[in-house]
PDB file of C-alpha atoms in Angstrom:
ATOM      1  CA  MET C   1     -39.772 -99.369 -89.928  1.00 52.00           C
ATOM      2  CA  ILE C   2     -41.235-101.003 -93.059  1.00 54.00           C
ATOM      3  CA  ARG C   3     -39.566-104.249 -92.053  1.00 60.00           C
ATOM      4  CA  LEU C   4     -41.162-104.070 -88.612  1.00 57.00           C
ATOM      5  CA  ILE C   5     -44.603-103.392 -90.061  1.00 56.00           C
ATOM      6  CA  TYR C   6     -44.271-106.419 -92.363  1.00 55.00           C
ATOM      7  CA  ILE C   7     -43.114-108.689 -89.535  1.00 56.00           C
ATOM      8  CA  LEU C   8     -45.937-107.649 -87.247  1.00 59.00           C
ATOM      9  CA  SER C   9     -48.698-107.803 -89.848  1.00 60.00           C
ATOM     10  CA  TYR C  10     -47.859-111.058 -91.680  1.00 59.00           C
ATOM     11  CA  PRO C  11     -50.166-113.916 -90.532  1.00 59.00           C
ATOM     12  CA  TYR C  12     -47.660-116.632 -89.562  1.00 59.00           C
ATOM     13  CA  GLU C  13     -48.986-120.016 -88.402  1.00 55.00           C
ATOM     14  CA  ASP C  14     -46.630-119.919 -85.441  1.00 60.00           C
ATOM     15  CA  THR C  15     -48.124-117.219 -83.204  1.00 61.00           C
ATOM     16  CA  ASP C  16     -44.674-116.595 -81.682  1.00 82.00           C
ATOM     17  CA  HIS C  17     -42.929-116.286 -85.039  1.00 79.00           C
ATOM     18  CA  SER C  18     -43.077-112.466 -85.120  1.00 80.00           C
ATOM     19  CA  LEU C  19     -41.655-112.313 -81.608  1.00 87.00           C
ATOM     20  CA  LYS C  20     -38.817-114.646 -82.568  1.00 87.00           C
ATOM     21  CA  VAL C  21     -37.985-112.521 -85.620  1.00 82.00           C
ATOM     22  CA  LEU C  22     -38.048-109.375 -83.504  1.00 85.00           C
ATOM     23  CA  HIS C  23     -35.724-111.040 -81.014  1.00 90.00           C
ATOM     24  CA  ARG C  24     -33.265-111.923 -83.781  1.00 87.00           C
ATOM     25  CA  MET C  25     -33.392-108.316 -85.032  1.00 86.00           C
ATOM     26  CA  PHE C  26     -32.200-106.795 -81.773  1.00 86.00           C
ATOM     27  CA  GLY C  27     -30.053-109.755 -80.737  1.00 79.00           C
ATOM     28  CA  SER C  28     -26.442-110.442 -81.630  1.00 62.00           C
ATOM     29  CA  LYS C  29     -24.827-108.659 -84.583  1.00 63.00           C
ATOM     30  CA  SER C  30     -22.852-111.756 -85.488  1.00 56.00           C
ATOM     31  CA  SER C  31     -24.672-112.577 -88.742  1.00 52.00           C
ATOM     32  CA  LYS C  32     -24.349-110.438 -91.889  1.00 51.00           C
ATOM     33  CA  SER C  33     -28.048-109.569 -91.988  1.00 51.00           C
ATOM     34  CA  GLN C  34     -28.082-108.499 -88.346  1.00 58.00           C
ATOM     35  CA  SER C  35     -24.938-106.394 -88.742  1.00 61.00           C
ATOM     36  CA  GLN C  36     -26.823-104.342 -91.354  1.00 76.00           C
ATOM     37  CA  ILE C  37     -29.522-103.399 -88.856  1.00 86.00           C
ATOM     38  CA  SER C  38     -28.921-100.005 -87.248  1.00 89.00           C
ATOM     39  CA  ASN C  39     -29.072 -99.536 -83.504  1.00 92.00           C
ATOM     40  CA  CYS C  40     -32.159 -97.348 -83.912  1.00 93.00           C
ATOM     41  CA  GLU C  41     -33.909-100.219 -85.695  1.00 88.00           C
ATOM     42  CA  ARG C  42     -32.777-102.617 -83.000  1.00 93.00           C
ATOM     43  CA  VAL C  43     -34.282-100.346 -80.328  1.00 94.00           C
ATOM     44  CA  ARG C  44     -37.619-100.231 -82.189  1.00 90.00           C
ATOM     45  CA  ALA C  45     -37.637-104.008 -82.561  1.00 89.00           C
ATOM     46  CA  PHE C  46     -36.733-104.440 -78.890  1.00 93.00           C
ATOM     47  CA  GLU C  47     -39.532-102.097 -77.770  1.00 92.00           C
ATOM     48  CA  CYS C  48     -42.051-103.926 -79.980  1.00 88.00           C
ATOM     49  CA  PHE C  49     -40.922-107.258 -78.541  1.00 90.00           C
ATOM     50  CA  LEU C  50     -41.383-106.144 -74.929  1.00 93.00           C
ATOM     51  CA  HIS C  51     -44.711-104.528 -75.750  1.00 89.00           C
ATOM     52  CA  LEU C  52     -46.131-107.650 -77.408  1.00 86.00           C
ATOM     53  CA  ALA C  53     -44.635-110.446 -75.306  1.00 89.00           C
ATOM     54  CA  ASP C  54     -45.785-111.332 -71.812  1.00 92.00           C
ATOM     55  CA  GLN C  55     -43.304-112.414 -69.168  1.00 94.00           C
ATOM     56  CA  ASP C  56     -43.533-116.131 -70.027  1.00 95.00           C
ATOM     57  CA  LYS C  57     -42.895-115.527 -73.734  1.00 93.00           C
ATOM     58  CA  VAL C  58     -40.005-113.178 -72.980  1.00 95.00           C
ATOM     59  CA  GLU C  59     -38.309-115.838 -70.889  1.00 96.00           C
ATOM     60  CA  ARG C  60     -39.058-118.652 -73.348  1.00 94.00           C
ATOM     61  CA  ILE C  61     -37.788-116.822 -76.420  1.00 93.00           C
ATOM     62  CA  SER C  62     -34.874-114.853 -74.955  1.00 94.00           C
ATOM     63  CA  GLY C  63     -33.826-117.092 -72.077  1.00 94.00           C
ATOM     64  CA  LYS C  64     -33.794-114.013 -69.816  1.00 95.00           C
ATOM     65  CA  SER C  65     -36.231-112.541 -67.331  1.00 96.00           C
ATOM     66  CA  LEU C  66     -38.347-109.494 -68.143  1.00 95.00           C
ATOM     67  CA  PRO C  67     -36.330-107.189 -65.814  1.00 96.00           C
ATOM     68  CA  GLN C  68     -33.102-108.370 -67.461  1.00 96.00           C
ATOM     69  CA  MET C  69     -34.496-107.630 -70.912  1.00 96.00           C
ATOM     70  CA  ARG C  70     -35.642-104.173 -69.850  1.00 96.00           C
ATOM     71  CA  GLU C  71     -32.138-103.505 -68.590  1.00 96.00           C
ATOM     72  CA  GLU C  72     -30.729-104.694 -71.933  1.00 96.00           C
ATOM     73  CA  LEU C  73     -33.065-102.301 -73.748  1.00 96.00           C
ATOM     74  CA  ASN C  74     -31.959 -99.454 -71.498  1.00 97.00           C
ATOM     75  CA  LEU C  75     -28.305-100.141 -72.338  1.00 96.00           C
ATOM     76  CA  LEU C  76     -29.075-100.320 -76.051  1.00 96.00           C
ATOM     77  CA  ILE C  77     -30.850 -96.970 -75.855  1.00 97.00           C
ATOM     78  CA  TYR C  78     -27.737 -95.463 -74.255  1.00 97.00           C
ATOM     79  CA  VAL C  79     -25.601 -96.894 -77.062  1.00 96.00           C
ATOM     80  CA  THR C  80     -27.969 -95.476 -79.680  1.00 97.00           C
ATOM     81  CA  GLU C  81     -28.145 -92.017 -78.092  1.00 97.00           C
ATOM     82  CA  LEU C  82     -24.364 -91.808 -77.774  1.00 97.00           C
ATOM     83  CA  GLU C  83     -23.873 -93.045 -81.320  1.00 96.00           C
ATOM     84  CA  ALA C  84     -26.070 -90.190 -82.571  1.00 96.00           C
ATOM     85  CA  LEU C  85     -23.639 -87.806 -80.848  1.00 96.00           C
ATOM     86  CA  ASP C  86     -20.515 -89.418 -82.367  1.00 94.00           C
ATOM     87  CA  PHE C  87     -19.569 -91.280 -79.206  1.00 95.00           C
ATOM     88  CA  GLN C  88     -19.086 -94.949 -80.036  1.00 94.00           C
ATOM     89  CA  VAL C  89     -19.657 -97.520 -77.318  1.00 95.00           C
ATOM     90  CA  GLU C  90     -20.821-101.148 -77.156  1.00 93.00           C
ATOM     91  CA  THR C  91     -23.414-102.507 -74.755  1.00 93.00           C
ATOM     92  CA  SER C  92     -20.715-104.786 -73.312  1.00 92.00           C
ATOM     93  CA  GLN C  93     -18.929-101.669 -72.035  1.00 94.00           C
ATOM     94  CA  LEU C  94     -22.029-100.713 -70.058  1.00 95.00           C
ATOM     95  CA  ARG C  95     -22.008-103.885 -67.995  1.00 91.00           C
ATOM     96  CA  GLY C  96     -19.993-104.676 -64.901  1.00 87.00           C
ATOM     97  CA  LYS C  97     -17.866-102.474 -62.655  1.00 85.00           C
ATOM     98  CA  GLU C  98     -16.158-100.612 -65.504  1.00 89.00           C
ATOM     99  CA  ARG C  99     -19.371 -99.120 -66.889  1.00 94.00           C
ATOM    100  CA  THR C 100     -18.931 -95.912 -64.873  1.00 94.00           C
ATOM    101  CA  ASN C 101     -15.950 -95.197 -67.108  1.00 95.00           C
ATOM    102  CA  ILE C 102     -18.358 -94.091 -69.844  1.00 96.00           C
ATOM    103  CA  PRO C 103     -19.944 -91.103 -68.047  1.00 97.00           C
ATOM    104  CA  GLN C 104     -16.477 -90.221 -66.764  1.00 96.00           C
ATOM    105  CA  ALA C 105     -15.124 -90.247 -70.324  1.00 96.00           C
ATOM    106  CA  ILE C 106     -17.912 -87.900 -71.385  1.00 96.00           C
ATOM    107  CA  LEU C 107     -17.191 -85.432 -68.590  1.00 96.00           C
ATOM    108  CA  VAL C 108     -13.440 -85.198 -69.257  1.00 95.00           C
ATOM    109  CA  ASN C 109     -13.778 -84.918 -73.027  1.00 94.00           C
ATOM    110  CA  PRO C 110     -13.644 -81.235 -74.107  1.00 92.00           C
ATOM    111  CA  ASN C 111     -15.763 -82.073 -77.152  1.00 90.00           C
ATOM    112  CA  HIS C 112     -18.579 -83.456 -75.026  1.00 94.00           C
ATOM    113  CA  GLN C 113     -18.462 -81.862 -71.572  1.00 93.00           C
ATOM    114  CA  HIS C 114     -20.242 -78.710 -72.777  1.00 95.00           C
ATOM    115  CA  ASN C 115     -22.898 -80.550 -74.783  1.00 97.00           C
ATOM    116  CA  PRO C 116     -26.189 -80.537 -72.824  1.00 97.00           C
ATOM    117  CA  LYS C 117     -27.397 -83.725 -74.527  1.00 97.00           C
ATOM    118  CA  MET C 118     -24.222 -85.574 -73.606  1.00 98.00           C
ATOM    119  CA  LEU C 119     -24.345 -84.262 -70.052  1.00 98.00           C
ATOM    120  CA  LYS C 120     -27.912 -85.489 -69.625  1.00 98.00           C
ATOM    121  CA  ILE C 121     -26.957 -88.946 -70.891  1.00 98.00           C
ATOM    122  CA  ALA C 122     -24.022 -89.014 -68.477  1.00 98.00           C
ATOM    123  CA  ALA C 123     -26.368 -87.927 -65.691  1.00 98.00           C
ATOM    124  CA  GLU C 124     -28.882 -90.672 -66.455  1.00 98.00           C
ATOM    125  CA  MET C 125     -26.051 -93.209 -66.526  1.00 98.00           C
ATOM    126  CA  CYS C 126     -24.859 -92.060 -63.117  1.00 98.00           C
ATOM    127  CA  CYS C 127     -28.404 -92.378 -61.816  1.00 97.00           C
ATOM    128  CA  ASP C 128     -28.607 -95.939 -63.166  1.00 97.00           C
ATOM    129  CA  PHE C 129     -25.059 -97.109 -62.443  1.00 96.00           C
ATOM    130  CA  VAL C 130     -24.516 -95.176 -59.162  1.00 96.00           C
ATOM    131  CA  PRO C 131     -20.748 -94.596 -59.336  1.00 96.00           C
ATOM    132  CA  LYS C 132     -19.002 -94.345 -55.977  1.00 95.00           C
ATOM    133  CA  GLU C 133     -16.540 -91.625 -57.052  1.00 96.00           C
ATOM    134  CA  ALA C 134     -17.517 -88.328 -55.414  1.00 98.00           C
ATOM    135  CA  ASP C 135     -15.372 -86.403 -57.906  1.00 97.00           C
ATOM    136  CA  LEU C 136     -17.432 -87.762 -60.795  1.00 97.00           C
ATOM    137  CA  TRP C 137     -20.700 -86.599 -59.238  1.00 98.00           C
ATOM    138  CA  THR C 138     -19.190 -83.229 -58.377  1.00 98.00           C
ATOM    139  CA  VAL C 139     -18.006 -82.587 -61.924  1.00 98.00           C
ATOM    140  CA  LEU C 140     -21.337 -83.765 -63.339  1.00 98.00           C
ATOM    141  CA  LEU C 141     -23.539 -81.534 -61.180  1.00 98.00           C
ATOM    142  CA  ASN C 142     -21.317 -78.475 -61.542  1.00 98.00           C
ATOM    143  CA  GLN C 143     -21.136 -78.935 -65.304  1.00 98.00           C
ATOM    144  CA  LEU C 144     -24.927 -79.175 -65.529  1.00 98.00           C
ATOM    145  CA  VAL C 145     -25.133 -75.869 -63.646  1.00 98.00           C
ATOM    146  CA  THR C 146     -22.461 -74.291 -65.867  1.00 97.00           C
ATOM    147  CA  CYS C 147     -24.446 -75.300 -68.966  1.00 97.00           C
ATOM    148  CA  GLU C 148     -27.596 -73.944 -67.275  1.00 97.00           C
ATOM    149  CA  GLN C 149     -29.514 -77.198 -67.415  1.00 98.00           C
ATOM    150  CA  ILE C 150     -31.661 -75.946 -64.547  1.00 98.00           C
ATOM    151  CA  ASP C 151     -34.996 -77.472 -65.584  1.00 97.00           C
ATOM    152  CA  PHE C 152     -33.267 -80.831 -65.918  1.00 98.00           C
ATOM    153  CA  LEU C 153     -31.722 -80.458 -62.456  1.00 98.00           C
ATOM    154  CA  TYR C 154     -35.133 -79.652 -60.969  1.00 98.00           C
ATOM    155  CA  THR C 155     -36.146 -83.187 -61.901  1.00 98.00           C
ATOM    156  CA  TYR C 156     -32.767 -84.879 -61.553  1.00 98.00           C
ATOM    157  CA  LEU C 157     -31.662 -83.736 -58.090  1.00 98.00           C
ATOM    158  CA  PRO C 158     -34.773 -85.090 -56.310  1.00 97.00           C
ATOM    159  CA  GLN C 159     -34.179 -88.398 -58.116  1.00 97.00           C
ATOM    160  CA  VAL C 160     -30.597 -88.839 -56.907  1.00 98.00           C
ATOM    161  CA  ILE C 161     -30.675 -87.053 -53.553  1.00 97.00           C
ATOM    162  CA  GLY C 162     -31.499 -90.325 -51.818  1.00 96.00           C
ATOM    163  CA  LEU C 163     -28.137 -91.789 -52.840  1.00 97.00           C
ATOM    164  CA  ASP C 164     -25.596 -91.710 -50.013  1.00 97.00           C
ATOM    165  CA  ILE C 165     -22.812 -90.589 -52.344  1.00 97.00           C
ATOM    166  CA  VAL C 166     -24.875 -87.582 -53.511  1.00 98.00           C
ATOM    167  CA  LYS C 167     -26.063 -86.589 -50.032  1.00 96.00           C
ATOM    168  CA  SER C 168     -22.456 -86.435 -48.874  1.00 96.00           C
ATOM    169  CA  LEU C 169     -21.202 -84.137 -51.664  1.00 98.00           C
ATOM    170  CA  PRO C 170     -19.734 -80.860 -50.304  1.00 97.00           C
ATOM    171  CA  CYS C 171     -20.888 -79.076 -53.478  1.00 98.00           C
ATOM    172  CA  LEU C 172     -24.550 -80.059 -53.102  1.00 98.00           C
ATOM    173  CA  SER C 173     -25.708 -76.923 -51.267  1.00 98.00           C
ATOM    174  CA  GLN C 174     -24.022 -74.623 -53.803  1.00 98.00           C
ATOM    175  CA  VAL C 175     -25.457 -76.603 -56.734  1.00 98.00           C
ATOM    176  CA  TRP C 176     -28.944 -76.424 -55.213  1.00 98.00           C
ATOM    177  CA  GLN C 177     -28.578 -72.696 -54.561  1.00 98.00           C
ATOM    178  CA  SER C 178     -27.428 -72.114 -58.145  1.00 98.00           C
ATOM    179  CA  CYS C 179     -30.534 -73.907 -59.422  1.00 98.00           C
ATOM    180  CA  VAL C 180     -32.604 -71.338 -57.528  1.00 98.00           C
ATOM    181  CA  THR C 181     -30.665 -68.166 -58.283  1.00 98.00           C
ATOM    182  CA  THR C 182     -29.641 -68.734 -61.919  1.00 98.00           C
ATOM    183  CA  PRO C 183     -33.162 -68.090 -63.275  1.00 98.00           C
ATOM    184  CA  LEU C 184     -33.740 -65.198 -60.846  1.00 98.00           C
ATOM    185  CA  VAL C 185     -30.786 -63.067 -61.939  1.00 96.00           C
ATOM    186  CA  LYS C 186     -32.117 -63.040 -65.504  1.00 96.00           C
ATOM    187  CA  LEU C 187     -35.405 -61.399 -64.495  1.00 97.00           C
ATOM    188  CA  THR C 188     -36.215 -57.707 -64.402  1.00 96.00           C
ATOM    189  CA  PRO C 189     -39.315 -56.336 -62.646  1.00 96.00           C
ATOM    190  CA  PRO C 190     -42.162 -55.860 -63.146  1.00 96.00           C
ATOM    191  CA  LEU C 191     -42.755 -59.574 -63.684  1.00 96.00           C
ATOM    192  CA  ASP C 192     -45.474 -60.997 -65.878  1.00 96.00           C
ATOM    193  CA  VAL C 193     -47.527 -64.038 -64.873  1.00 94.00           C
ATOM    194  CA  HIS C 194     -45.180 -66.508 -66.590  1.00 95.00           C
ATOM    195  CA  GLN C 195     -42.149 -65.003 -64.847  1.00 97.00           C
ATOM    196  CA  LYS C 196     -43.939 -65.183 -61.500  1.00 96.00           C
ATOM    197  CA  GLU C 197     -44.554 -68.878 -62.115  1.00 96.00           C
ATOM    198  CA  VAL C 198     -40.815 -69.275 -62.724  1.00 96.00           C
ATOM    199  CA  VAL C 199     -40.022 -67.422 -59.502  1.00 97.00           C
ATOM    200  CA  MET C 200     -42.488 -69.567 -57.557  1.00 96.00           C
ATOM    201  CA  LYS C 201     -40.911 -72.717 -58.998  1.00 97.00           C
ATOM    202  CA  CYS C 202     -37.471 -71.516 -57.893  1.00 98.00           C
ATOM    203  CA  TYR C 203     -38.686 -70.750 -54.385  1.00 98.00           C
ATOM    204  CA  ASN C 204     -40.505 -74.052 -53.947  1.00 97.00           C
ATOM    205  CA  PHE C 205     -37.459 -75.949 -55.214  1.00 98.00           C
ATOM    206  CA  LEU C 206     -35.386 -74.179 -52.584  1.00 98.00           C
ATOM    207  CA  MET C 207     -37.830 -75.186 -49.861  1.00 97.00           C
ATOM    208  CA  ILE C 208     -37.598 -78.915 -50.652  1.00 97.00           C
ATOM    209  CA  SER C 209     -33.807 -78.930 -50.416  1.00 97.00           C
ATOM    210  CA  PRO C 210     -32.464 -81.442 -47.862  1.00 96.00           C
ATOM    211  CA  VAL C 211     -29.456 -79.133 -47.442  1.00 97.00           C
ATOM    212  CA  LEU C 212     -31.545 -75.986 -46.959  1.00 97.00           C
ATOM    213  CA  LEU C 213     -29.721 -74.951 -43.778  1.00 95.00           C
ATOM    214  CA  ASN C 214     -26.379 -75.097 -45.596  1.00 96.00           C
ATOM    215  CA  ILE C 215     -27.534 -72.671 -48.284  1.00 97.00           C
ATOM    216  CA  ASP C 216     -26.808 -68.944 -48.036  1.00 97.00           C
ATOM    217  CA  LEU C 217     -30.454 -67.996 -47.505  1.00 97.00           C
ATOM    218  CA  ALA C 218     -29.691 -64.326 -46.891  1.00 97.00           C
ATOM    219  CA  SER C 219     -28.077 -64.107 -50.325  1.00 97.00           C
ATOM    220  CA  VAL C 220     -31.029 -65.870 -51.957  1.00 98.00           C
ATOM    221  CA  ALA C 221     -33.403 -63.506 -50.159  1.00 98.00           C
ATOM    222  CA  GLN C 222     -31.539 -60.566 -51.676  1.00 98.00           C
ATOM    223  CA  ASP C 223     -32.046 -62.038 -55.135  1.00 98.00           C
ATOM    224  CA  PHE C 224     -35.797 -62.215 -54.487  1.00 98.00           C
ATOM    225  CA  LEU C 225     -35.809 -58.630 -53.235  1.00 98.00           C
ATOM    226  CA  LYS C 226     -34.033 -57.442 -56.391  1.00 98.00           C
ATOM    227  CA  ILE C 227     -37.006 -58.635 -58.433  1.00 98.00           C
ATOM    228  CA  GLN C 228     -39.499 -57.126 -55.952  1.00 98.00           C
ATOM    229  CA  GLN C 229     -40.611 -60.363 -54.316  1.00 98.00           C
ATOM    230  CA  PRO C 230     -40.439 -59.569 -50.569  1.00 98.00           C
ATOM    231  CA  ALA C 231     -42.878 -62.354 -49.657  1.00 98.00           C
ATOM    232  CA  LEU C 232     -40.473 -64.958 -51.012  1.00 98.00           C
ATOM    233  CA  ALA C 233     -37.489 -63.159 -49.512  1.00 98.00           C
ATOM    234  CA  LEU C 234     -39.235 -63.325 -46.147  1.00 98.00           C
ATOM    235  CA  GLY C 235     -39.833 -67.036 -46.646  1.00 97.00           C
ATOM    236  CA  CYS C 236     -36.093 -67.522 -47.153  1.00 97.00           C
ATOM    237  CA  LEU C 237     -35.135 -65.526 -44.071  1.00 97.00           C
ATOM    238  CA  LEU C 238     -37.616 -67.431 -41.922  1.00 96.00           C
ATOM    239  CA  MET C 239     -35.692 -70.626 -42.671  1.00 96.00           C
ATOM    240  CA  SER C 240     -32.445 -69.138 -41.338  1.00 93.00           C
ATOM    241  CA  ILE C 241     -31.748 -69.127 -37.610  1.00 87.00           C
ATOM    242  CA  ASN C 242     -29.466 -66.101 -37.943  1.00 89.00           C
ATOM    243  CA  GLU C 243     -31.825 -63.721 -39.725  1.00 92.00           C
ATOM    244  CA  GLN C 244     -34.597 -63.101 -37.192  1.00 89.00           C
ATOM    245  CA  GLU C 245     -33.903 -59.361 -36.927  1.00 94.00           C
ATOM    246  CA  ASN C 246     -34.028 -59.044 -40.701  1.00 95.00           C
ATOM    247  CA  VAL C 247     -37.264 -61.054 -40.685  1.00 95.00           C
ATOM    248  CA  LYS C 248     -38.921 -58.526 -38.387  1.00 94.00           C
ATOM    249  CA  MET C 249     -37.590 -55.562 -40.356  1.00 95.00           C
ATOM    250  CA  LEU C 250     -38.662 -56.926 -43.750  1.00 97.00           C
ATOM    251  CA  ALA C 251     -42.080 -58.004 -42.488  1.00 95.00           C
ATOM    252  CA  LYS C 252     -42.667 -54.539 -41.000  1.00 94.00           C
ATOM    253  CA  VAL C 253     -41.398 -52.433 -43.914  1.00 95.00           C
ATOM    254  CA  GLN C 254     -42.944 -54.513 -46.714  1.00 96.00           C
ATOM    255  CA  LYS C 255     -46.040 -55.724 -44.854  1.00 95.00           C
ATOM    256  CA  ILE C 256     -48.670 -54.472 -47.301  1.00 95.00           C
ATOM    257  CA  LEU C 257     -46.839 -55.710 -50.399  1.00 97.00           C
ATOM    258  CA  ILE C 258     -46.119 -59.095 -48.797  1.00 97.00           C
ATOM    259  CA  LEU C 259     -49.805 -59.627 -47.996  1.00 96.00           C
ATOM    260  CA  GLU C 260     -50.766 -58.566 -51.530  1.00 96.00           C
ATOM    261  CA  GLN C 261     -48.282 -61.014 -53.008  1.00 96.00           C
ATOM    262  CA  LEU C 262     -49.528 -63.829 -50.777  1.00 96.00           C
ATOM    263  CA  GLU C 263     -53.043 -63.182 -51.999  1.00 95.00           C
ATOM    264  CA  GLU C 264     -51.829 -63.190 -55.597  1.00 94.00           C
ATOM    265  CA  PHE C 265     -49.888 -66.407 -55.097  1.00 92.00           C
ATOM    266  CA  SER C 266     -52.943 -68.162 -53.677  1.00 90.00           C
ATOM    267  CA  THR C 267     -55.417 -67.002 -56.320  1.00 91.00           C
ATOM    268  CA  GLN C 268     -53.591 -66.401 -59.591  1.00 87.00           C
ATOM    269  CA  LEU C 269     -50.693 -68.856 -59.800  1.00 88.00           C
ATOM    270  CA  SER C 270     -51.002 -72.550 -60.557  1.00 87.00           C
ATOM    271  CA  GLN C 271     -48.662 -73.917 -57.880  1.00 89.00           C
ATOM    272  CA  PRO C 272     -49.101 -73.467 -54.118  1.00 93.00           C
ATOM    273  CA  LEU C 273     -46.501 -71.538 -52.160  1.00 95.00           C
ATOM    274  CA  LYS C 274     -44.601 -73.701 -49.682  1.00 95.00           C
ATOM    275  CA  GLY C 275     -44.630 -72.078 -46.240  1.00 94.00           C
ATOM    276  CA  TYR C 276     -47.548 -69.792 -47.150  1.00 96.00           C
ATOM    277  CA  GLN C 277     -49.134 -69.908 -43.686  1.00 95.00           C
ATOM    278  CA  LEU C 278     -45.835 -69.306 -41.901  1.00 96.00           C
ATOM    279  CA  ILE C 279     -45.129 -66.189 -43.971  1.00 96.00           C
ATOM    280  CA  GLN C 280     -48.685 -64.933 -43.513  1.00 96.00           C
ATOM    281  CA  ARG C 281     -48.664 -65.538 -39.751  1.00 95.00           C
ATOM    282  CA  THR C 282     -45.289 -63.784 -39.360  1.00 95.00           C
ATOM    283  CA  VAL C 283     -46.619 -60.625 -41.005  1.00 95.00           C
ATOM    284  CA  GLN C 284     -49.974 -60.659 -39.231  1.00 91.00           C
ATOM    285  CA  GLU C 285     -48.341 -61.001 -35.806  1.00 87.00           C
ATOM    286  CA  LEU C 286     -46.859 -57.533 -36.297  1.00 75.00           C
ATOM    287  CA  GLU C 287     -50.322 -55.975 -36.221  1.00 62.00           C
TER     288      GLU C 287
END
C-alpha cells in the first residue's frame, strides 16, 4: 500500500509513468521484483490502473482492450480469494475450456465443499464461466442449500436462472422451495417485526420463481400456517390449480386474521406483498 501511495503521488514528468509502473506491478511475475509482490498487492495495483486510465491509455500501455483487462482483473481476484483459503491456482488455469475444472475441484474436495466462502467463489465462477455440466450445477446449488447460504441464493438464483443449463435442472424447484422453507422452520410465533420481514421476503421470493408450478405449494402453505401466517398460506394455495377447495376453506375460516395481516403488510412492512390484491379479492368475495 505504501508503494502504491508513493507511485501515485510522485510528480513524474511522464504523465503516464505511474500507470506504466502500476501495469508492471500487476503484470508478469517473471522478474525477481515482481515475484515478490503478493497477489493482493497486484489486485490493488490493477484496480488503481483501471480507475486512473481511460480506454485509450489502457490499450496503449497494456496492449489489451478495457473489457479484456477487466476480465484479467476478475481472474486475478479469483486467484487471490482462493489463495487466502489455501487453494492454489494460477490465472492461466482460469482461461479456456478447462477453467470449469476449478469450481468442480472445489465441490468434490471434502476440505472445501462445506466452506461457505469457497462455495460462493465456486458459484461466482460458474456464473462467469457457465459450465455445461448439469451435475456440476446440481451439486453446487444443493451444497449451497445444505450450508444454508439462503441469503446468497436469493441474489444468486435470479442471476443464473436465465441460463439454459440452470433452467433445465431437475433439482431447481426443490432448491427454490428449500430457499423459502429453510428460514420458516426456524421461526416460532408470535413473530416480531424483523421476523415478519423475513417471512415476507421468503414469500415474495417464492412468487418470482419461474418453476413455481413445480413446487409443492401445499407443503409451503403448511409451513406458513405453522407460524400463523394464513394470508401467505392462502397466497401459496391460490397459485396451485389443485388446491381450490382448500383456498375456499382457509379464506372462510381465517378471513378476519387474513384481512388483518394484509392491512399490516401494507402499512407496517417495508416490502410490498406480491399478489396482495388477489388474496384480498379472494377473501372479500366470500362476503
